[in-house]
Amino acid sequence: MELKVDVKEHGNPLSLGTSIILLSLVLIFLLRWKDTPASQNGLPLINAKRRFEFVDLLAKKRFITNAQELLKAGLKKVRLSQFAATNRVIDPIKASVFNIVTENGVMMVLDPKYADEIRNSKILSLRKTLIEDMHVNVPGFEQQMQALEDDEIFQTTLKTKLTRNLEDLNEILSQEATVALQEHWTDNPEWHEIPLSRSMLKIIAQLSSRVFLGDKICHNPKWLRISVDYSIDLFQATFELRIYPRFLRPLASRFQPSCRRLRADIREARSIIEPVIEERRKAKAIAKQEGRDPERHEDTIEWLEEVANGRQYNPVSAQLLLSSAAVHTSSDMLTQVLYDLDGRQELIEALREEIRSVFKNGWERSSLAKLRLMDSMLRESQRLKPISSVSMRRMAEAPVTLSDGTIIPKDCKIIVPCLRQWDEKYYPDPETFVPDRFLKLRNEPGYEHTAAFANSSPNHLGFGLGRHACPGRFFAANEIKLALCHILMKYEFRVVGKKPEKVVFGTMLAADPNGVIAVRRRKGEEQIRL
């Protein structure tokens, strides 16, 4: 392990002696690594330290580079070993759990068959997982807890305000999509190249910010930079702090360049958002004094204020959390969808015809729900490449006994792999992109709604499952559909160069960030009123 200390970058330089002490403490901690609750539960351990590996750094590296295959191999190994165990009283159906060394230490892996059983468990805590893995007690990281505060202001805002107002927001998003695409893709009728991932980040950041922060901030270039870069800085800082033992992380964060960038992002976000909130609060107070109704704003600034109803909360943390949760996931999804559509001209024309049919008379409240082929295609794209190869990250606050006798020890961290999404038992020809796969499934009894893009099941964990499923998934689905409608009807596009390949980092699966596409403005679709 190489620990670099850049004294120029730090501004408050560490002395050589301090650096040596810090490095020594890290090494002592690693060498005295204690077993976690997961490693003490008696289950097989996958990706364990190999011979002559005295610490698990190399095991963690193997997980980062090959997590999906290790998870597959783990389930296969325990199933085979359980079936072969003839001298022990073991039920083969229990051959579905094992431990694995991840970049966050040892975790217990549960087969997706347990997903429904644990989906709404209050003992299996997402909050504790965040505290353990996301450094939420370190300055600069605490905003991640905003979604899990006991007052539930954040969750209630998403569930009762954002989701319920989706149909009223569609035309606003559509107008913003027109502006964003003109800016980033232009109206140039000649082929011109653009970096796809970066352009999608900027477009989705602008659309999301229109709903989250209103029209005053959504065109602010400083905020748009933060909404794109903040998640990148958060990811890098989170990963880099993990090389330090937990008790040293607050100190290390003072000098780590990525952590300093993160805190700078927060300071700048505060300088942008707080004046707008203060201005609105003053305007409401004046309106109340004058006995008139205050001006309403259809955005999450307004809705958070309404839900809080005078209770204390951190509006800047809430907006940063919204941005980090929405911008990169939706832009990654849309980037992957365009890669999947590349070269499939018949599918593109079928999608365009569906859009023409739905929007021939302009906007209706149910317009996006009628795009059933598009909905199916999006779900299929997400099936093949979700944002993560695992879901339902939790930590047990007390021992949990599952229906078949499987025990999850207290303080044990669990994950559920998304392996069913690539399993021929659940999806025939699972490696093939079949855009109408879920359209056909929705025509079968009982699948009308469960096979829709924004819904989840143990067979498709793209948005999680249960009480901690992504609360903004319905907004994300609408936003992606709207952006895709504008792209398909207004542009031709094709991938330039080699076929893009997904980037794997541990359980994270990202669309190729380096892909380039050529685009040109189409003509003749102006009559479609998006």
mmCIF file with all atom_site columns, C-alpha atoms in Angstrom, residues 330-495:
data_model
loop_
_atom_site.group_PDB
_atom_site.id
_atom_site.type_symbol
_atom_site.label_atom_id
_atom_site.label_alt_id
_atom_site.label_comp_id
_atom_site.label_asym_id
_atom_site.label_entity_id
_atom_site.label_seq_id
_atom_site.pdbx_PDB_ins_code
_atom_site.Cartn_x
_atom_site.Cartn_y
_atom_site.Cartn_z
_atom_site.occupancy
_atom_site.B_iso_or_equiv
_atom_site.pdbx_formal_charge
_atom_site.auth_seq_id
_atom_site.auth_comp_id
_atom_site.auth_asym_id
_atom_site.auth_atom_id
_atom_site.pdbx_PDB_model_num
ATOM 1   C CA . SER A 1 330 ? -30.058 9.031   -14.263 1.00 0.00 ? 330 SER A CA 1
ATOM 2   C CA . SER A 1 331 ? -27.311 10.307  -16.561 1.00 0.00 ? 331 SER A CA 1
ATOM 3   C CA . ASP A 1 332 ? -25.525 6.945   -16.370 1.00 0.00 ? 332 ASP A CA 1
ATOM 4   C CA . MET A 1 333 ? -28.780 5.194   -17.251 1.00 0.00 ? 333 MET A CA 1
ATOM 5   C CA . LEU A 1 334 ? -29.446 7.472   -20.217 1.00 0.00 ? 334 LEU A CA 1
ATOM 6   C CA . THR A 1 335 ? -25.856 7.114   -21.424 1.00 0.00 ? 335 THR A CA 1
ATOM 7   C CA . GLN A 1 336 ? -26.156 3.319   -21.356 1.00 0.00 ? 336 GLN A CA 1
ATOM 8   C CA . VAL A 1 337 ? -29.525 3.455   -23.151 1.00 0.00 ? 337 VAL A CA 1
ATOM 9   C CA . LEU A 1 338 ? -28.014 5.425   -26.041 1.00 0.00 ? 338 LEU A CA 1
ATOM 10  C CA . TYR A 1 339 ? -25.174 2.903   -26.259 1.00 0.00 ? 339 TYR A CA 1
ATOM 11  C CA . ASP A 1 340 ? -27.791 0.125   -26.369 1.00 0.00 ? 340 ASP A CA 1
ATOM 12  C CA . LEU A 1 341 ? -29.758 1.908   -29.108 1.00 0.00 ? 341 LEU A CA 1
ATOM 13  C CA . ASP A 1 342 ? -26.700 2.478   -31.278 1.00 0.00 ? 342 ASP A CA 1
ATOM 14  C CA . GLY A 1 343 ? -27.045 0.522   -34.521 1.00 0.00 ? 343 GLY A CA 1
ATOM 15  C CA . ARG A 1 344 ? -30.596 -0.652  -33.754 1.00 0.00 ? 344 ARG A CA 1
ATOM 16  C CA . GLN A 1 345 ? -32.347 1.542   -36.292 1.00 0.00 ? 345 GLN A CA 1
ATOM 17  C CA . GLU A 1 346 ? -35.537 -0.535  -36.390 1.00 0.00 ? 346 GLU A CA 1
ATOM 18  C CA . LEU A 1 347 ? -35.931 -0.140  -32.642 1.00 0.00 ? 347 LEU A CA 1
ATOM 19  C CA . ILE A 1 348 ? -35.253 3.596   -32.870 1.00 0.00 ? 348 ILE A CA 1
ATOM 20  C CA . GLU A 1 349 ? -37.949 3.978   -35.530 1.00 0.00 ? 349 GLU A CA 1
ATOM 21  C CA . ALA A 1 350 ? -40.402 1.915   -33.465 1.00 0.00 ? 350 ALA A CA 1
ATOM 22  C CA . LEU A 1 351 ? -39.769 4.178   -30.468 1.00 0.00 ? 351 LEU A CA 1
ATOM 23  C CA . ARG A 1 352 ? -40.232 7.283   -32.618 1.00 0.00 ? 352 ARG A CA 1
ATOM 24  C CA . GLU A 1 353 ? -43.515 5.964   -33.929 1.00 0.00 ? 353 GLU A CA 1
ATOM 25  C CA . GLU A 1 354 ? -44.703 5.305   -30.385 1.00 0.00 ? 354 GLU A CA 1
ATOM 26  C CA . ILE A 1 355 ? -43.789 8.884   -29.436 1.00 0.00 ? 355 ILE A CA 1
ATOM 27  C CA . ARG A 1 356 ? -45.646 10.273  -32.458 1.00 0.00 ? 356 ARG A CA 1
ATOM 28  C CA . SER A 1 357 ? -48.728 8.272   -31.547 1.00 0.00 ? 357 SER A CA 1
ATOM 29  C CA . VAL A 1 358 ? -48.721 9.339   -27.901 1.00 0.00 ? 358 VAL A CA 1
ATOM 30  C CA . PHE A 1 359 ? -47.991 13.033  -28.477 1.00 0.00 ? 359 PHE A CA 1
ATOM 31  C CA . LYS A 1 360 ? -50.001 13.620  -31.661 1.00 0.00 ? 360 LYS A CA 1
ATOM 32  C CA . ASN A 1 361 ? -52.464 15.780  -29.718 1.00 0.00 ? 361 ASN A CA 1
ATOM 33  C CA . GLY A 1 362 ? -49.896 17.332  -27.381 1.00 0.00 ? 362 GLY A CA 1
ATOM 34  C CA . TRP A 1 363 ? -49.379 16.721  -23.674 1.00 0.00 ? 363 TRP A CA 1
ATOM 35  C CA . GLU A 1 364 ? -51.752 14.713  -21.547 1.00 0.00 ? 364 GLU A CA 1
ATOM 36  C CA . ARG A 1 365 ? -51.230 13.812  -17.903 1.00 0.00 ? 365 ARG A CA 1
ATOM 37  C CA . SER A 1 366 ? -50.825 10.141  -18.786 1.00 0.00 ? 366 SER A CA 1
ATOM 38  C CA . SER A 1 367 ? -48.609 10.622  -21.857 1.00 0.00 ? 367 SER A CA 1
ATOM 39  C CA . LEU A 1 368 ? -45.412 9.105   -20.461 1.00 0.00 ? 368 LEU A CA 1
ATOM 40  C CA . ALA A 1 369 ? -47.278 6.111   -19.022 1.00 0.00 ? 369 ALA A CA 1
ATOM 41  C CA . LYS A 1 370 ? -48.412 5.258   -22.555 1.00 0.00 ? 370 LYS A CA 1
ATOM 42  C CA . LEU A 1 371 ? -44.841 4.830   -23.815 1.00 0.00 ? 371 LEU A CA 1
ATOM 43  C CA . ARG A 1 372 ? -44.884 1.119   -23.079 1.00 0.00 ? 372 ARG A CA 1
ATOM 44  C CA . LEU A 1 373 ? -42.219 0.015   -25.570 1.00 0.00 ? 373 LEU A CA 1
ATOM 45  C CA . MET A 1 374 ? -39.874 2.694   -24.248 1.00 0.00 ? 374 MET A CA 1
ATOM 46  C CA . ASP A 1 375 ? -40.666 1.628   -20.676 1.00 0.00 ? 375 ASP A CA 1
ATOM 47  C CA . SER A 1 376 ? -39.806 -1.983  -21.541 1.00 0.00 ? 376 SER A CA 1
ATOM 48  C CA . MET A 1 377 ? -36.607 -1.015  -23.324 1.00 0.00 ? 377 MET A CA 1
ATOM 49  C CA . LEU A 1 378 ? -35.440 1.054   -20.349 1.00 0.00 ? 378 LEU A CA 1
ATOM 50  C CA . ARG A 1 379 ? -36.119 -1.781  -17.916 1.00 0.00 ? 379 ARG A CA 1
ATOM 51  C CA . GLU A 1 380 ? -34.230 -4.193  -20.169 1.00 0.00 ? 380 GLU A CA 1
ATOM 52  C CA . SER A 1 381 ? -31.245 -1.855  -20.368 1.00 0.00 ? 381 SER A CA 1
ATOM 53  C CA . GLN A 1 382 ? -31.242 -1.574  -16.577 1.00 0.00 ? 382 GLN A CA 1
ATOM 54  C CA . ARG A 1 383 ? -31.581 -5.357  -16.232 1.00 0.00 ? 383 ARG A CA 1
ATOM 55  C CA . LEU A 1 384 ? -28.380 -5.901  -18.170 1.00 0.00 ? 384 LEU A CA 1
ATOM 56  C CA . LYS A 1 385 ? -26.481 -3.030  -16.548 1.00 0.00 ? 385 LYS A CA 1
ATOM 57  C CA . PRO A 1 386 ? -27.857 -1.763  -13.252 1.00 0.00 ? 386 PRO A CA 1
ATOM 58  C CA . ILE A 1 387 ? -25.938 0.921   -11.418 1.00 0.00 ? 387 ILE A CA 1
ATOM 59  C CA . SER A 1 388 ? -24.763 -1.737  -8.934  1.00 0.00 ? 388 SER A CA 1
ATOM 60  C CA . SER A 1 389 ? -24.422 -5.515  -8.994  1.00 0.00 ? 389 SER A CA 1
ATOM 61  C CA . VAL A 1 390 ? -25.786 -5.713  -5.426  1.00 0.00 ? 390 VAL A CA 1
ATOM 62  C CA . SER A 1 391 ? -28.722 -4.191  -3.609  1.00 0.00 ? 391 SER A CA 1
ATOM 63  C CA . MET A 1 392 ? -30.345 -3.985  -0.172  1.00 0.00 ? 392 MET A CA 1
ATOM 64  C CA . ARG A 1 393 ? -27.207 -3.060  1.792   1.00 0.00 ? 393 ARG A CA 1
ATOM 65  C CA . ARG A 1 394 ? -28.169 -3.317  5.447   1.00 0.00 ? 394 ARG A CA 1
ATOM 66  C CA . MET A 1 395 ? -26.721 -3.863  8.930   1.00 0.00 ? 395 MET A CA 1
ATOM 67  C CA . ALA A 1 396 ? -28.496 -5.921  11.577  1.00 0.00 ? 396 ALA A CA 1
ATOM 68  C CA . GLU A 1 397 ? -29.279 -3.939  14.736  1.00 0.00 ? 397 GLU A CA 1
ATOM 69  C CA . ALA A 1 398 ? -30.183 -7.213  16.474  1.00 0.00 ? 398 ALA A CA 1
ATOM 70  C CA . PRO A 1 399 ? -29.959 -10.905 15.520  1.00 0.00 ? 399 PRO A CA 1
ATOM 71  C CA . VAL A 1 400 ? -32.403 -11.815 12.738  1.00 0.00 ? 400 VAL A CA 1
ATOM 72  C CA . THR A 1 401 ? -33.646 -15.361 12.126  1.00 0.00 ? 401 THR A CA 1
ATOM 73  C CA . LEU A 1 402 ? -35.069 -15.933 8.651   1.00 0.00 ? 402 LEU A CA 1
ATOM 74  C CA . SER A 1 403 ? -37.918 -18.328 7.884   1.00 0.00 ? 403 SER A CA 1
ATOM 75  C CA . ASP A 1 404 ? -35.603 -21.223 6.988   1.00 0.00 ? 404 ASP A CA 1
ATOM 76  C CA . GLY A 1 405 ? -33.483 -20.816 10.122  1.00 0.00 ? 405 GLY A CA 1
ATOM 77  C CA . THR A 1 406 ? -30.722 -18.698 8.588   1.00 0.00 ? 406 THR A CA 1
ATOM 78  C CA . ILE A 1 407 ? -29.355 -16.341 11.247  1.00 0.00 ? 407 ILE A CA 1
ATOM 79  C CA . ILE A 1 408 ? -28.048 -12.842 10.572  1.00 0.00 ? 408 ILE A CA 1
ATOM 80  C CA . PRO A 1 409 ? -25.916 -11.874 13.609  1.00 0.00 ? 409 PRO A CA 1
ATOM 81  C CA . LYS A 1 410 ? -26.142 -8.473  15.287  1.00 0.00 ? 410 LYS A CA 1
ATOM 82  C CA . ASP A 1 411 ? -23.948 -5.842  13.587  1.00 0.00 ? 411 ASP A CA 1
ATOM 83  C CA . CYS A 1 412 ? -23.564 -8.067  10.527  1.00 0.00 ? 412 CYS A CA 1
ATOM 84  C CA . LYS A 1 413 ? -23.591 -6.235  7.191   1.00 0.00 ? 413 LYS A CA 1
ATOM 85  C CA . ILE A 1 414 ? -25.575 -7.898  4.402   1.00 0.00 ? 414 ILE A CA 1
ATOM 86  C CA . ILE A 1 415 ? -25.996 -7.500  0.652   1.00 0.00 ? 415 ILE A CA 1
ATOM 87  C CA . VAL A 1 416 ? -28.284 -9.131  -1.900  1.00 0.00 ? 416 VAL A CA 1
ATOM 88  C CA . PRO A 1 417 ? -26.716 -9.643  -5.351  1.00 0.00 ? 417 PRO A CA 1
ATOM 89  C CA . CYS A 1 418 ? -28.682 -8.819  -8.503  1.00 0.00 ? 418 CYS A CA 1
ATOM 90  C CA . LEU A 1 419 ? -27.745 -12.178 -10.028 1.00 0.00 ? 419 LEU A CA 1
ATOM 91  C CA . ARG A 1 420 ? -31.286 -13.117 -11.050 1.00 0.00 ? 420 ARG A CA 1
ATOM 92  C CA . GLN A 1 421 ? -31.153 -10.350 -13.635 1.00 0.00 ? 421 GLN A CA 1
ATOM 93  C CA . TRP A 1 422 ? -28.653 -12.422 -15.625 1.00 0.00 ? 422 TRP A CA 1
ATOM 94  C CA . ASP A 1 423 ? -30.096 -15.866 -14.847 1.00 0.00 ? 423 ASP A CA 1
ATOM 95  C CA . GLU A 1 424 ? -31.757 -17.865 -17.644 1.00 0.00 ? 424 GLU A CA 1
ATOM 96  C CA . LYS A 1 425 ? -34.100 -19.386 -15.064 1.00 0.00 ? 425 LYS A CA 1
ATOM 97  C CA . TYR A 1 426 ? -35.790 -15.987 -14.833 1.00 0.00 ? 426 TYR A CA 1
ATOM 98  C CA . TYR A 1 427 ? -34.940 -14.419 -18.196 1.00 0.00 ? 427 TYR A CA 1
ATOM 99  C CA . PRO A 1 428 ? -34.589 -16.587 -21.307 1.00 0.00 ? 428 PRO A CA 1
ATOM 100 C CA . ASP A 1 429 ? -31.439 -15.750 -23.249 1.00 0.00 ? 429 ASP A CA 1
ATOM 101 C CA . PRO A 1 430 ? -30.343 -13.463 -20.390 1.00 0.00 ? 430 PRO A CA 1
ATOM 102 C CA . GLU A 1 431 ? -27.237 -12.028 -22.066 1.00 0.00 ? 431 GLU A CA 1
ATOM 103 C CA . THR A 1 432 ? -29.244 -10.687 -25.019 1.00 0.00 ? 432 THR A CA 1
ATOM 104 C CA . PHE A 1 433 ? -30.779 -7.215  -25.137 1.00 0.00 ? 433 PHE A CA 1
ATOM 105 C CA . VAL A 1 434 ? -34.478 -7.825  -25.869 1.00 0.00 ? 434 VAL A CA 1
ATOM 106 C CA . PRO A 1 435 ? -36.171 -4.388  -25.875 1.00 0.00 ? 435 PRO A CA 1
ATOM 107 C CA . ASP A 1 436 ? -39.757 -5.676  -25.790 1.00 0.00 ? 436 ASP A CA 1
ATOM 108 C CA . ARG A 1 437 ? -39.078 -8.369  -23.174 1.00 0.00 ? 437 ARG A CA 1
ATOM 109 C CA . PHE A 1 438 ? -41.063 -6.577  -20.462 1.00 0.00 ? 438 PHE A CA 1
ATOM 110 C CA . LEU A 1 439 ? -43.691 -5.271  -22.867 1.00 0.00 ? 439 LEU A CA 1
ATOM 111 C CA . LYS A 1 440 ? -44.634 -8.886  -23.567 1.00 0.00 ? 440 LYS A CA 1
ATOM 112 C CA . LEU A 1 441 ? -44.434 -9.747  -19.870 1.00 0.00 ? 441 LEU A CA 1
ATOM 113 C CA . ARG A 1 442 ? -46.824 -6.921  -18.964 1.00 0.00 ? 442 ARG A CA 1
ATOM 114 C CA . ASN A 1 443 ? -49.448 -8.510  -21.200 1.00 0.00 ? 443 ASN A CA 1
ATOM 115 C CA . GLU A 1 444 ? -49.453 -11.581 -18.952 1.00 0.00 ? 444 GLU A CA 1
ATOM 116 C CA . PRO A 1 445 ? -51.877 -11.716 -15.993 1.00 0.00 ? 445 PRO A CA 1
ATOM 117 C CA . GLY A 1 446 ? -50.377 -10.281 -12.817 1.00 0.00 ? 446 GLY A CA 1
ATOM 118 C CA . TYR A 1 447 ? -47.510 -8.457  -14.516 1.00 0.00 ? 447 TYR A CA 1
ATOM 119 C CA . GLU A 1 448 ? -49.263 -5.319  -15.785 1.00 0.00 ? 448 GLU A CA 1
ATOM 120 C CA . HIS A 1 449 ? -47.614 -3.123  -13.165 1.00 0.00 ? 449 HIS A CA 1
ATOM 121 C CA . THR A 1 450 ? -44.876 -5.303  -11.641 1.00 0.00 ? 450 THR A CA 1
ATOM 122 C CA . ALA A 1 451 ? -42.942 -5.441  -14.928 1.00 0.00 ? 451 ALA A CA 1
ATOM 123 C CA . ALA A 1 452 ? -42.945 -1.651  -15.383 1.00 0.00 ? 452 ALA A CA 1
ATOM 124 C CA . PHE A 1 453 ? -39.623 0.205   -15.422 1.00 0.00 ? 453 PHE A CA 1
ATOM 125 C CA . ALA A 1 454 ? -39.915 1.927   -12.027 1.00 0.00 ? 454 ALA A CA 1
ATOM 126 C CA . ASN A 1 455 ? -41.069 -1.169  -10.131 1.00 0.00 ? 455 ASN A CA 1
ATOM 127 C CA . SER A 1 456 ? -38.839 -3.654  -8.334  1.00 0.00 ? 456 SER A CA 1
ATOM 128 C CA . SER A 1 457 ? -38.867 -7.338  -7.484  1.00 0.00 ? 457 SER A CA 1
ATOM 129 C CA . PRO A 1 458 ? -36.316 -9.941  -6.333  1.00 0.00 ? 458 PRO A CA 1
ATOM 130 C CA . ASN A 1 459 ? -35.813 -10.701 -10.032 1.00 0.00 ? 459 ASN A CA 1
ATOM 131 C CA . HIS A 1 460 ? -35.031 -7.072  -10.878 1.00 0.00 ? 460 HIS A CA 1
ATOM 132 C CA . LEU A 1 461 ? -33.360 -5.007  -8.154  1.00 0.00 ? 461 LEU A CA 1
ATOM 133 C CA . GLY A 1 462 ? -32.345 -1.998  -10.238 1.00 0.00 ? 462 GLY A CA 1
ATOM 134 C CA . PHE A 1 463 ? -34.102 0.426   -7.879  1.00 0.00 ? 463 PHE A CA 1
ATOM 135 C CA . GLY A 1 464 ? -33.725 -1.637  -4.702  1.00 0.00 ? 464 GLY A CA 1
ATOM 136 C CA . LEU A 1 465 ? -36.681 -3.200  -2.911  1.00 0.00 ? 465 LEU A CA 1
ATOM 137 C CA . GLY A 1 466 ? -38.929 -2.548  0.051   1.00 0.00 ? 466 GLY A CA 1
ATOM 138 C CA . ARG A 1 467 ? -38.928 0.312   2.540   1.00 0.00 ? 467 ARG A CA 1
ATOM 139 C CA . HIS A 1 468 ? -35.562 1.591   1.339   1.00 0.00 ? 468 HIS A CA 1
ATOM 140 C CA . ALA A 1 469 ? -36.181 1.256   -2.400  1.00 0.00 ? 469 ALA A CA 1
ATOM 141 C CA . CYS A 1 470 ? -35.145 4.394   -4.286  1.00 0.00 ? 470 CYS A CA 1
ATOM 142 C CA . PRO A 1 471 ? -37.798 6.978   -3.290  1.00 0.00 ? 471 PRO A CA 1
ATOM 143 C CA . GLY A 1 472 ? -37.103 9.067   -6.397  1.00 0.00 ? 472 GLY A CA 1
ATOM 144 C CA . ARG A 1 473 ? -37.404 6.248   -8.925  1.00 0.00 ? 473 ARG A CA 1
ATOM 145 C CA . PHE A 1 474 ? -40.691 7.459   -10.413 1.00 0.00 ? 474 PHE A CA 1
ATOM 146 C CA . PHE A 1 475 ? -39.236 10.917  -10.979 1.00 0.00 ? 475 PHE A CA 1
ATOM 147 C CA . ALA A 1 476 ? -36.097 9.364   -12.478 1.00 0.00 ? 476 ALA A CA 1
ATOM 148 C CA . ALA A 1 477 ? -38.193 7.235   -14.846 1.00 0.00 ? 477 ALA A CA 1
ATOM 149 C CA . ASN A 1 478 ? -40.146 10.277  -16.040 1.00 0.00 ? 478 ASN A CA 1
ATOM 150 C CA . GLU A 1 479 ? -37.034 12.401  -16.440 1.00 0.00 ? 479 GLU A CA 1
ATOM 151 C CA . ILE A 1 480 ? -35.225 9.729   -18.462 1.00 0.00 ? 480 ILE A CA 1
ATOM 152 C CA . LYS A 1 481 ? -38.249 9.143   -20.700 1.00 0.00 ? 481 LYS A CA 1
ATOM 153 C CA . LEU A 1 482 ? -38.681 12.862  -21.359 1.00 0.00 ? 482 LEU A CA 1
ATOM 154 C CA . ALA A 1 483 ? -35.028 13.371  -22.225 1.00 0.00 ? 483 ALA A CA 1
ATOM 155 C CA . LEU A 1 484 ? -35.077 10.316  -24.480 1.00 0.00 ? 484 LEU A CA 1
ATOM 156 C CA . CYS A 1 485 ? -38.215 11.527  -26.288 1.00 0.00 ? 485 CYS A CA 1
ATOM 157 C CA . HIS A 1 486 ? -36.465 14.795  -27.140 1.00 0.00 ? 486 HIS A CA 1
ATOM 158 C CA . ILE A 1 487 ? -33.273 13.037  -28.233 1.00 0.00 ? 487 ILE A CA 1
ATOM 159 C CA . LEU A 1 488 ? -35.030 10.505  -30.458 1.00 0.00 ? 488 LEU A CA 1
ATOM 160 C CA . MET A 1 489 ? -37.325 13.008  -32.156 1.00 0.00 ? 489 MET A CA 1
ATOM 161 C CA . LYS A 1 490 ? -34.753 15.768  -32.602 1.00 0.00 ? 490 LYS A CA 1
ATOM 162 C CA . TYR A 1 491 ? -31.453 14.003  -33.279 1.00 0.00 ? 491 TYR A CA 1
ATOM 163 C CA . GLU A 1 492 ? -29.698 11.270  -35.194 1.00 0.00 ? 492 GLU A CA 1
ATOM 164 C CA . PHE A 1 493 ? -26.816 9.751   -33.273 1.00 0.00 ? 493 PHE A CA 1
ATOM 165 C CA . ARG A 1 494 ? -24.162 7.059   -33.629 1.00 0.00 ? 494 ARG A CA 1
ATOM 166 C CA . VAL A 1 495 ? -21.252 5.845   -31.534 1.00 0.00 ? 495 VAL A CA 1
#
